[in-house]
PDB file of C-alpha atoms in Angstrom:
ATOM      1  CA  MET A   1      72.391  -2.160 -42.575  1.00  0.00           C
ATOM      2  CA  LYS A   2      73.638  -1.756 -39.008  1.00  0.00           C
ATOM      3  CA  ASN A   3      72.336  -3.905 -36.179  1.00  0.00           C
ATOM      4  CA  ILE A   4      69.571  -3.178 -33.681  1.00  0.00           C
ATOM      5  CA  LEU A   5      69.769  -3.119 -29.876  1.00  0.00           C
ATOM      6  CA  ILE A   6      66.751  -3.908 -27.690  1.00  0.00           C
ATOM      7  CA  PRO A   7      67.275  -3.496 -23.911  1.00  0.00           C
ATOM      8  CA  THR A   8      64.750  -5.818 -22.342  1.00  0.00           C
ATOM      9  CA  GLN A   9      63.279  -7.456 -19.267  1.00  0.00           C
ATOM     10  CA  LEU A  10      61.672 -10.004 -21.611  1.00  0.00           C
ATOM     11  CA  GLN A  11      58.228  -8.587 -20.985  1.00  0.00           C
ATOM     12  CA  GLN A  12      55.457  -9.080 -23.543  1.00  0.00           C
ATOM     13  CA  ASP A  13      56.237  -5.857 -25.418  1.00  0.00           C
ATOM     14  CA  THR A  14      59.686  -7.231 -26.282  1.00  0.00           C
ATOM     15  CA  ILE A  15      57.873  -9.251 -28.946  1.00  0.00           C
ATOM     16  CA  SER A  16      56.601  -6.011 -30.504  1.00  0.00           C
ATOM     17  CA  ALA A  17      60.136  -4.609 -30.408  1.00  0.00           C
ATOM     18  CA  VAL A  18      61.521  -7.630 -32.261  1.00  0.00           C
ATOM     19  CA  LYS A  19      58.725  -7.420 -34.841  1.00  0.00           C
ATOM     20  CA  THR A  20      59.547  -3.749 -35.380  1.00  0.00           C
ATOM     21  CA  ALA A  21      63.276  -4.464 -35.661  1.00  0.00           C
ATOM     22  CA  ALA A  22      62.724  -7.241 -38.199  1.00  0.00           C
ATOM     23  CA  GLY A  23      60.403  -5.059 -40.249  1.00  0.00           C
ATOM     24  CA  TYR A  24      62.790  -2.113 -40.110  1.00  0.00           C
ATOM     25  CA  SER A  25      65.645  -4.254 -41.464  1.00  0.00           C
ATOM     26  CA  GLY A  26      64.015  -4.106 -44.891  1.00  0.00           C
ATOM     27  CA  GLY A  27      65.318  -7.496 -45.958  1.00  0.00           C
ATOM     28  CA  LYS A  28      68.968  -6.576 -45.313  1.00  0.00           C
ATOM     29  CA  LYS A  29      71.215  -8.699 -43.111  1.00  0.00           C
ATOM     30  CA  CYS A  30      70.709  -7.601 -39.515  1.00  0.00           C
ATOM     31  CA  ASP A  31      71.498  -8.824 -36.006  1.00  0.00           C
ATOM     32  CA  ILE A  32      68.868  -8.077 -33.361  1.00  0.00           C
ATOM     33  CA  ILE A  33      70.559  -7.890 -29.955  1.00  0.00           C
ATOM     34  CA  LEU A  34      68.432  -8.452 -26.851  1.00  0.00           C
ATOM     35  CA  LEU A  35      70.324  -6.792 -23.997  1.00  0.00           C
ATOM     36  CA  LEU A  36      69.717  -7.966 -20.425  1.00  0.00           C
ATOM     37  CA  VAL A  37      71.539  -5.857 -17.828  1.00  0.00           C
ATOM     38  CA  SER A  38      72.161  -6.971 -14.240  1.00  0.00           C
ATOM     39  CA  GLU A  39      74.239  -5.772 -11.320  1.00  0.00           C
ATOM     40  CA  VAL A  40      77.725  -7.209 -10.860  1.00  0.00           C
ATOM     41  CA  PRO A  41      77.732  -9.924  -8.144  1.00  0.00           C
ATOM     42  CA  GLU A  42      79.298  -8.819  -4.861  1.00  0.00           C
ATOM     43  CA  SER A  43      81.731 -11.749  -4.749  1.00  0.00           C
ATOM     44  CA  TYR A  44      84.420 -12.044  -7.398  1.00  0.00           C
ATOM     45  CA  SER A  45      85.446 -15.668  -6.852  1.00  0.00           C
ATOM     46  CA  SER A  46      85.283 -17.516 -10.165  1.00  0.00           C
ATOM     47  CA  ALA A  47      83.010 -20.272  -8.838  1.00  0.00           C
ATOM     48  CA  TYR A  48      80.556 -17.808  -7.307  1.00  0.00           C
ATOM     49  CA  MET A  49      80.557 -15.641 -10.416  1.00  0.00           C
ATOM     50  CA  LEU A  50      79.735 -18.615 -12.630  1.00  0.00           C
ATOM     51  CA  ARG A  51      76.829 -19.598 -10.391  1.00  0.00           C
ATOM     52  CA  LYS A  52      75.555 -16.038 -10.056  1.00  0.00           C
ATOM     53  CA  MET A  53      75.906 -15.195 -13.719  1.00  0.00           C
ATOM     54  CA  LYS A  54      73.982 -18.201 -14.967  1.00  0.00           C
ATOM     55  CA  HIS A  55      70.983 -16.334 -16.253  1.00  0.00           C
ATOM     56  CA  GLU A  56      67.837 -18.151 -15.175  1.00  0.00           C
ATOM     57  CA  LEU A  57      64.614 -17.012 -16.796  1.00  0.00           C
ATOM     58  CA  ALA A  58      61.135 -17.111 -15.319  1.00  0.00           C
ATOM     59  CA  PRO A  59      58.695 -19.245 -17.346  1.00  0.00           C
ATOM     60  CA  SER A  60      56.998 -16.120 -18.731  1.00  0.00           C
ATOM     61  CA  GLN A  61      60.369 -14.693 -19.811  1.00  0.00           C
ATOM     62  CA  ALA A  62      61.379 -17.956 -21.450  1.00  0.00           C
ATOM     63  CA  LYS A  63      58.119 -17.950 -23.399  1.00  0.00           C
ATOM     64  CA  VAL A  64      58.694 -14.379 -24.599  1.00  0.00           C
ATOM     65  CA  LEU A  65      62.237 -15.266 -25.669  1.00  0.00           C
ATOM     66  CA  GLN A  66      60.993 -18.291 -27.592  1.00  0.00           C
ATOM     67  CA  ASN A  67      58.401 -16.146 -29.369  1.00  0.00           C
ATOM     68  CA  CYS A  68      61.123 -13.635 -30.265  1.00  0.00           C
ATOM     69  CA  ARG A  69      63.294 -16.408 -31.701  1.00  0.00           C
ATOM     70  CA  SER A  70      60.353 -17.666 -33.767  1.00  0.00           C
ATOM     71  CA  ILE A  71      59.669 -14.181 -35.162  1.00  0.00           C
ATOM     72  CA  ALA A  72      63.322 -13.635 -36.084  1.00  0.00           C
ATOM     73  CA  ALA A  73      63.427 -17.054 -37.754  1.00  0.00           C
ATOM     74  CA  GLU A  74      60.649 -15.963 -40.120  1.00  0.00           C
ATOM     75  CA  PHE A  75      62.996 -13.302 -41.497  1.00  0.00           C
ATOM     76  CA  LYS A  76      65.902 -15.057 -43.207  1.00  0.00           C
ATOM     77  CA  ASN A  77      67.990 -11.889 -43.022  1.00  0.00           C
ATOM     78  CA  CYS A  78      67.654 -11.474 -39.229  1.00  0.00           C
ATOM     79  CA  THR A  79      69.631 -13.186 -36.482  1.00  0.00           C
ATOM     80  CA  LEU A  80      68.481 -12.892 -32.864  1.00  0.00           C
ATOM     81  CA  LYS A  81      71.201 -12.745 -30.215  1.00  0.00           C
ATOM     82  CA  VAL A  82      70.966 -12.450 -26.434  1.00  0.00           C
ATOM     83  CA  HIS A  83      73.661 -10.544 -24.543  1.00  0.00           C
ATOM     84  CA  ASN A  84      73.815 -10.651 -20.741  1.00  0.00           C
ATOM     85  CA  GLN A  85      75.646  -7.587 -19.415  1.00  0.00           C
ATOM     86  CA  TYR A  86      76.759  -7.434 -15.769  1.00  0.00           C
ATOM     87  CA  GLY A  87      77.302  -3.839 -14.775  1.00  0.00           C
ATOM     88  CA  ILE A  88      77.044  -0.887 -17.166  1.00  0.00           C
ATOM     89  CA  SER A  89      78.753   2.463 -17.687  1.00  0.00           C
ATOM     90  CA  ALA A  90      79.129   4.961 -20.508  1.00  0.00           C
ATOM     91  CA  PRO A  91      82.413   3.383 -21.734  1.00  0.00           C
ATOM     92  CA  LEU A  92      80.929  -0.126 -21.505  1.00  0.00           C
ATOM     93  CA  LEU A  93      77.855   0.937 -23.465  1.00  0.00           C
ATOM     94  CA  ARG A  94      80.015   2.629 -26.081  1.00  0.00           C
ATOM     95  CA  ASN A  95      82.170  -0.493 -26.465  1.00  0.00           C
ATOM     96  CA  LEU A  96      79.101  -2.696 -26.643  1.00  0.00           C
ATOM     97  CA  THR A  97      77.432  -0.619 -29.365  1.00  0.00           C
ATOM     98  CA  GLU A  98      80.673  -0.527 -31.346  1.00  0.00           C
ATOM     99  CA  HIS A  99      81.237  -4.275 -30.943  1.00  0.00           C
ATOM    100  CA  PHE A 100      77.745  -5.124 -32.197  1.00  0.00           C
ATOM    101  CA  SER A 101      77.716  -2.292 -34.800  1.00  0.00           C
ATOM    102  CA  ILE A 102      74.477  -0.860 -33.416  1.00  0.00           C
ATOM    103  CA  GLY A 103      72.662   1.646 -35.624  1.00  0.00           C
ATOM    104  CA  LEU A 104      69.328   1.832 -33.795  1.00  0.00           C
ATOM    105  CA  THR A 105      68.067   1.206 -30.263  1.00  0.00           C
ATOM    106  CA  ILE A 106      64.437   0.229 -29.687  1.00  0.00           C
ATOM    107  CA  LEU A 107      62.877   0.938 -26.287  1.00  0.00           C
ATOM    108  CA  ALA A 108      59.676  -0.805 -25.239  1.00  0.00           C
ATOM    109  CA  PRO A 109      57.294   0.877 -22.746  1.00  0.00           C
ATOM    110  CA  SER A 110      57.914  -1.686 -19.985  1.00  0.00           C
ATOM    111  CA  TYR A 111      61.643  -0.968 -19.959  1.00  0.00           C
ATOM    112  CA  LYS A 112      61.181   2.777 -19.610  1.00  0.00           C
ATOM    113  CA  THR A 113      58.851   2.328 -16.639  1.00  0.00           C
ATOM    114  CA  SER A 114      61.043  -0.243 -14.880  1.00  0.00           C
ATOM    115  CA  GLN A 115      61.898   0.573 -11.262  1.00  0.00           C
ATOM    116  CA  ASN A 116      65.160  -1.382 -11.510  1.00  0.00           C
ATOM    117  CA  LYS A 117      68.136   0.934 -10.858  1.00  0.00           C
ATOM    118  CA  MET A 118      70.285  -0.694 -13.533  1.00  0.00           C
ATOM    119  CA  HIS A 119      67.546  -0.304 -16.126  1.00  0.00           C
ATOM    120  CA  SER A 120      67.022   3.358 -15.211  1.00  0.00           C
ATOM    121  CA  TYR A 121      70.745   4.047 -15.403  1.00  0.00           C
ATOM    122  CA  LEU A 122      71.078   2.300 -18.768  1.00  0.00           C
ATOM    123  CA  LEU A 123      68.125   4.314 -20.060  1.00  0.00           C
ATOM    124  CA  GLN A 124      69.875   7.575 -19.137  1.00  0.00           C
ATOM    125  CA  LEU A 125      73.108   6.406 -20.764  1.00  0.00           C
ATOM    126  CA  LEU A 126      71.214   5.568 -23.950  1.00  0.00           C
ATOM    127  CA  LEU A 127      69.536   8.977 -24.011  1.00  0.00           C
ATOM    128  CA  ASN A 128      73.001  10.558 -23.817  1.00  0.00           C
ATOM    129  CA  SER A 129      74.369   8.361 -26.603  1.00  0.00           C
ATOM    130  CA  LYS A 130      74.495   9.349 -30.269  1.00  0.00           C
ATOM    131  CA  CYS A 131      72.536   6.308 -31.417  1.00  0.00           C
ATOM    132  CA  PRO A 132      68.995   6.910 -32.759  1.00  0.00           C
ATOM    133  CA  ILE A 133      66.329   5.647 -30.352  1.00  0.00           C
ATOM    134  CA  LEU A 134      62.896   4.411 -31.339  1.00  0.00           C
ATOM    135  CA  HIS A 135      60.393   4.605 -28.469  1.00  0.00           C
ATOM    136  CA  LEU A 136      57.671   2.082 -29.251  1.00  0.00           C
ATOM    137  CA  GLY A 137      54.027   3.096 -29.196  1.00  0.00           C
ATOM    138  CA  THR A 138      51.100   1.135 -27.832  1.00  0.00           C
ATOM    139  CA  SER A 139      50.478  -1.022 -30.910  1.00  0.00           C
ATOM    140  CA  GLU A 140      51.482  -4.680 -30.521  1.00  0.00           C
ATOM    141  CA  THR A 141      51.810  -5.252 -34.263  1.00  0.00           C
ATOM    142  CA  TYR A 142      54.513  -4.026 -36.622  1.00  0.00           C
ATOM    143  CA  GLN A 143      53.605  -0.856 -38.445  1.00  0.00           C
ATOM    144  CA  ASP A 144      55.173   0.323 -41.688  1.00  0.00           C
ATOM    145  CA  PHE A 145      56.024   3.963 -40.963  1.00  0.00           C
ATOM    146  CA  ASN A 146      55.351   6.400 -43.809  1.00  0.00           C
ATOM    147  CA  LYS A 147      54.539   9.894 -42.530  1.00  0.00           C
ATOM    148  CA  ALA A 148      56.293  11.636 -39.648  1.00  0.00           C
ATOM    149  CA  LEU A 149      55.489  14.676 -37.526  1.00  0.00           C
ATOM    150  CA  TYR A 150      58.586  16.567 -36.381  1.00  0.00           C
ATOM    151  CA  LEU A 151      58.267  17.864 -32.824  1.00  0.00           C
ATOM    152  CA  GLU A 152      60.496  20.939 -32.807  1.00  0.00           C
ATOM    153  CA  HIS A 153      61.520  21.802 -29.259  1.00  0.00           C
ATOM    154  CA  THR A 154      62.023  25.510 -28.663  1.00  0.00           C
ATOM    155  CA  SER A 155      65.616  24.891 -27.519  1.00  0.00           C
ATOM    156  CA  SER A 156      66.532  22.983 -30.686  1.00  0.00           C
ATOM    157  CA  ARG A 157      68.719  24.604 -33.335  1.00  0.00           C
ATOM    158  CA  ILE A 158      68.229  21.885 -35.941  1.00  0.00           C
ATOM    159  CA  GLN A 159      66.755  22.948 -39.268  1.00  0.00           C
ATOM    160  CA  VAL A 160      63.973  20.728 -40.566  1.00  0.00           C
ATOM    161  CA  GLU A 161      65.783  20.469 -43.931  1.00  0.00           C
ATOM    162  CA  ASP A 162      68.854  18.939 -42.256  1.00  0.00           C
ATOM    163  CA  LEU A 163      66.679  16.568 -40.294  1.00  0.00           C
ATOM    164  CA  GLN A 164      64.776  15.564 -43.426  1.00  0.00           C
ATOM    165  CA  SER A 165      68.038  14.694 -45.182  1.00  0.00           C
ATOM    166  CA  LEU A 166      69.170  12.490 -42.295  1.00  0.00           C
ATOM    167  CA  VAL A 167      65.820  10.721 -42.070  1.00  0.00           C
ATOM    168  CA  LYS A 168      65.828  10.091 -45.822  1.00  0.00           C
ATOM    169  CA  GLU A 169      69.274   8.460 -45.592  1.00  0.00           C
ATOM    170  CA  GLN A 170      68.464   6.091 -42.736  1.00  0.00           C
ATOM    171  CA  PHE A 171      64.715   5.511 -42.750  1.00  0.00           C
ATOM    172  CA  SER A 172      61.920   4.793 -45.208  1.00  0.00           C
ATOM    173  CA  PHE A 173      59.465   7.471 -44.014  1.00  0.00           C
ATOM    174  CA  ARG A 174      59.439  11.239 -44.539  1.00  0.00           C
ATOM    175  CA  ILE A 175      58.582  14.310 -42.493  1.00  0.00           C
ATOM    176  CA  VAL A 176      55.289  15.773 -43.700  1.00  0.00           C
ATOM    177  CA  SER A 177      54.504  18.152 -40.827  1.00  0.00           C
ATOM    178  CA  GLN A 178      56.099  19.865 -37.841  1.00  0.00           C
ATOM    179  CA  ALA A 179      54.921  21.333 -34.549  1.00  0.00           C
ATOM    180  CA  LYS A 180      56.700  23.516 -32.006  1.00  0.00           C
ATOM    181  CA  VAL A 181      56.851  22.034 -28.521  1.00  0.00           C
ATOM    182  CA  HIS A 182      57.265  24.309 -25.497  1.00  0.00           C
ATOM    183  CA  ASN A 183      58.511  22.501 -22.388  1.00  0.00           C
ATOM    184  CA  GLU A 184      56.342  24.669 -20.160  1.00  0.00           C
ATOM    185  CA  LEU A 185      53.147  23.523 -21.891  1.00  0.00           C
ATOM    186  CA  SER A 186      51.076  20.956 -20.032  1.00  0.00           C
ATOM    187  CA  ALA A 187      49.820  17.749 -21.611  1.00  0.00           C
ATOM    188  CA  GLU A 188      46.297  19.211 -21.553  1.00  0.00           C
ATOM    189  CA  ALA A 189      47.458  22.102 -23.738  1.00  0.00           C
ATOM    190  CA  LEU A 190      49.856  20.226 -26.012  1.00  0.00           C
ATOM    191  CA  ASN A 191      48.141  16.924 -26.762  1.00  0.00           C
ATOM    192  CA  PRO A 192      44.998  18.320 -28.498  1.00  0.00           C
ATOM    193  CA  MET A 193      47.219  20.275 -30.900  1.00  0.00           C
ATOM    194  CA  LEU A 194      49.334  17.221 -31.668  1.00  0.00           C
ATOM    195  CA  THR A 195      46.289  14.975 -32.004  1.00  0.00           C
ATOM    196  CA  GLU A 196      44.807  17.335 -34.589  1.00  0.00           C
ATOM    197  CA  ALA A 197      48.056  17.410 -36.609  1.00  0.00           C
ATOM    198  CA  ILE A 198      48.351  13.614 -36.422  1.00  0.00           C
ATOM    199  CA  SER A 199      44.797  13.095 -37.655  1.00  0.00           C
ATOM    200  CA  LYS A 200      44.999  15.735 -40.389  1.00  0.00           C
ATOM    201  CA  ASN A 201      48.249  14.405 -41.896  1.00  0.00           C
ATOM    202  CA  ASN A 202      47.789  10.648 -41.273  1.00  0.00           C
ATOM    203  CA  ILE A 203      50.889  10.611 -39.087  1.00  0.00           C
ATOM    204  CA  ASP A 204      52.165   7.209 -37.967  1.00  0.00           C
ATOM    205  CA  ILE A 205      55.439   8.210 -36.260  1.00  0.00           C
ATOM    206  CA  LEU A 206      56.768  11.236 -34.351  1.00  0.00           C
ATOM    207  CA  ILE A 207      60.328  12.589 -34.513  1.00  0.00           C
ATOM    208  CA  GLU A 208      62.159  14.643 -31.900  1.00  0.00           C
ATOM    209  CA  THR A 209      65.765  15.573 -31.173  1.00  0.00           C
ATOM    210  CA  ARG A 210      67.579  15.332 -27.858  1.00  0.00           C
ATOM    211  CA  LYS A 211      70.657  16.859 -26.234  1.00  0.00           C
ATOM    212  CA  PRO A 212      73.106  15.379 -23.714  1.00  0.00           C
ATOM    213  CA  GLU A 213      72.156  15.916 -20.083  1.00  0.00           C
ATOM    214  CA  LYS A 214      73.920  15.361 -16.793  1.00  0.00           C
ATOM    215  CA  ILE A 215      73.023  11.927 -15.499  1.00  0.00           C
ATOM    216  CA  LYS A 216      71.204  11.949 -12.169  1.00  0.00           C
ATOM    217  CA  LEU A 217      69.562   9.254 -10.089  1.00  0.00           C
ATOM    218  CA  ARG A 218      66.250  11.057 -10.483  1.00  0.00           C
ATOM    219  CA  ARG A 219      66.375  13.218 -13.592  1.00  0.00           C
ATOM    220  CA  LYS A 220      63.565  15.607 -14.342  1.00  0.00           C
ATOM    221  CA  GLU A 221      62.419  14.989 -17.894  1.00  0.00           C
ATOM    222  CA  GLY A 222      61.390  17.665 -20.351  1.00  0.00           C
ATOM    223  CA  ASN A 223      57.955  17.713 -21.914  1.00  0.00           C
ATOM    224  CA  THR A 224      57.327  14.047 -22.756  1.00  0.00           C
ATOM    225  CA  SER A 225      53.534  14.183 -22.880  1.00  0.00           C
ATOM    226  CA  HIS A 226      53.665  13.252 -26.577  1.00  0.00           C
ATOM    227  CA  LEU A 227      54.786   9.770 -25.518  1.00  0.00           C
ATOM    228  CA  SER A 228      51.263   9.227 -24.184  1.00  0.00           C
ATOM    229  CA  LEU A 229      49.713   9.657 -27.638  1.00  0.00           C
ATOM    230  CA  GLY A 230      50.365   6.004 -28.457  1.00  0.00           C
ATOM    231  CA  LEU A 231      52.529   6.591 -31.538  1.00  0.00           C
ATOM    232  CA  PRO A 232      56.171   5.527 -31.786  1.00  0.00           C
ATOM    233  CA  VAL A 233      58.704   8.333 -31.323  1.00  0.00           C
ATOM    234  CA  LEU A 234      62.069   8.415 -33.085  1.00  0.00           C
ATOM    235  CA  SER A 235      64.599  10.366 -31.004  1.00  0.00           C
ATOM    236  CA  LEU A 236      67.736  11.652 -32.751  1.00  0.00           C
ATOM    237  CA  TYR A 237      70.829  13.028 -31.024  1.00  0.00           C
ATOM    238  CA  GLU A 238      71.288  16.643 -32.100  1.00  0.00           C
ATOM    239  CA  GLU A 239      75.086  16.580 -32.235  1.00  0.00           C
ATOM    240  CA  ALA A 240      74.929  13.621 -34.639  1.00  0.00           C
ATOM    241  CA  ILE A 241      72.782  15.506 -37.164  1.00  0.00           C
TER     242      ILE A 241
END
């Protein structure tokens, strides 16, 4: 069992992410890494750096962290660790994921909507990484995923059989249905179709694949309307399949 990375601002939905990580571990030994990313201080004097890099949490953040520690403590196989990262780049992220043996990244809604430049940049780096990413849904409780709907983007060349084999190796759920997703379709056109498939097949998680993209300060996303359906979405890097 590889370890799990959770980039966080220590908002309330971090608790849901930790619950999901602990449940996903399946009783196997697992480190849950809470990653807090900040900009590098302007001054590089050792004394200033020590003062600047002392991570002080707001009372609400400290409470969330304590709740996360309590949840992890309930699972004897899980260890919660906090990593403060000052500055981030593709090589730094790669070294970090290798150092902690990361096998899954969990993204909470609050992190994806953060206006912080460092958070936005890290998010783009993660989307270009080969690590599987689980986008959390709206539920605040851990859900045991069983049935998945594969969202097949028109630009994808992945065969559902290959995807099914990968999912079977790494996860406990299975793909029971698939739907083609056209990027030009609006949410009004796409969501009713997906909602019907979700209801008909008792779907509790969605699966999609992603490709590397050039990182931009303001990147135009593809069709992500399915993220508004409230279900978690597992995103797999196509070149890793």
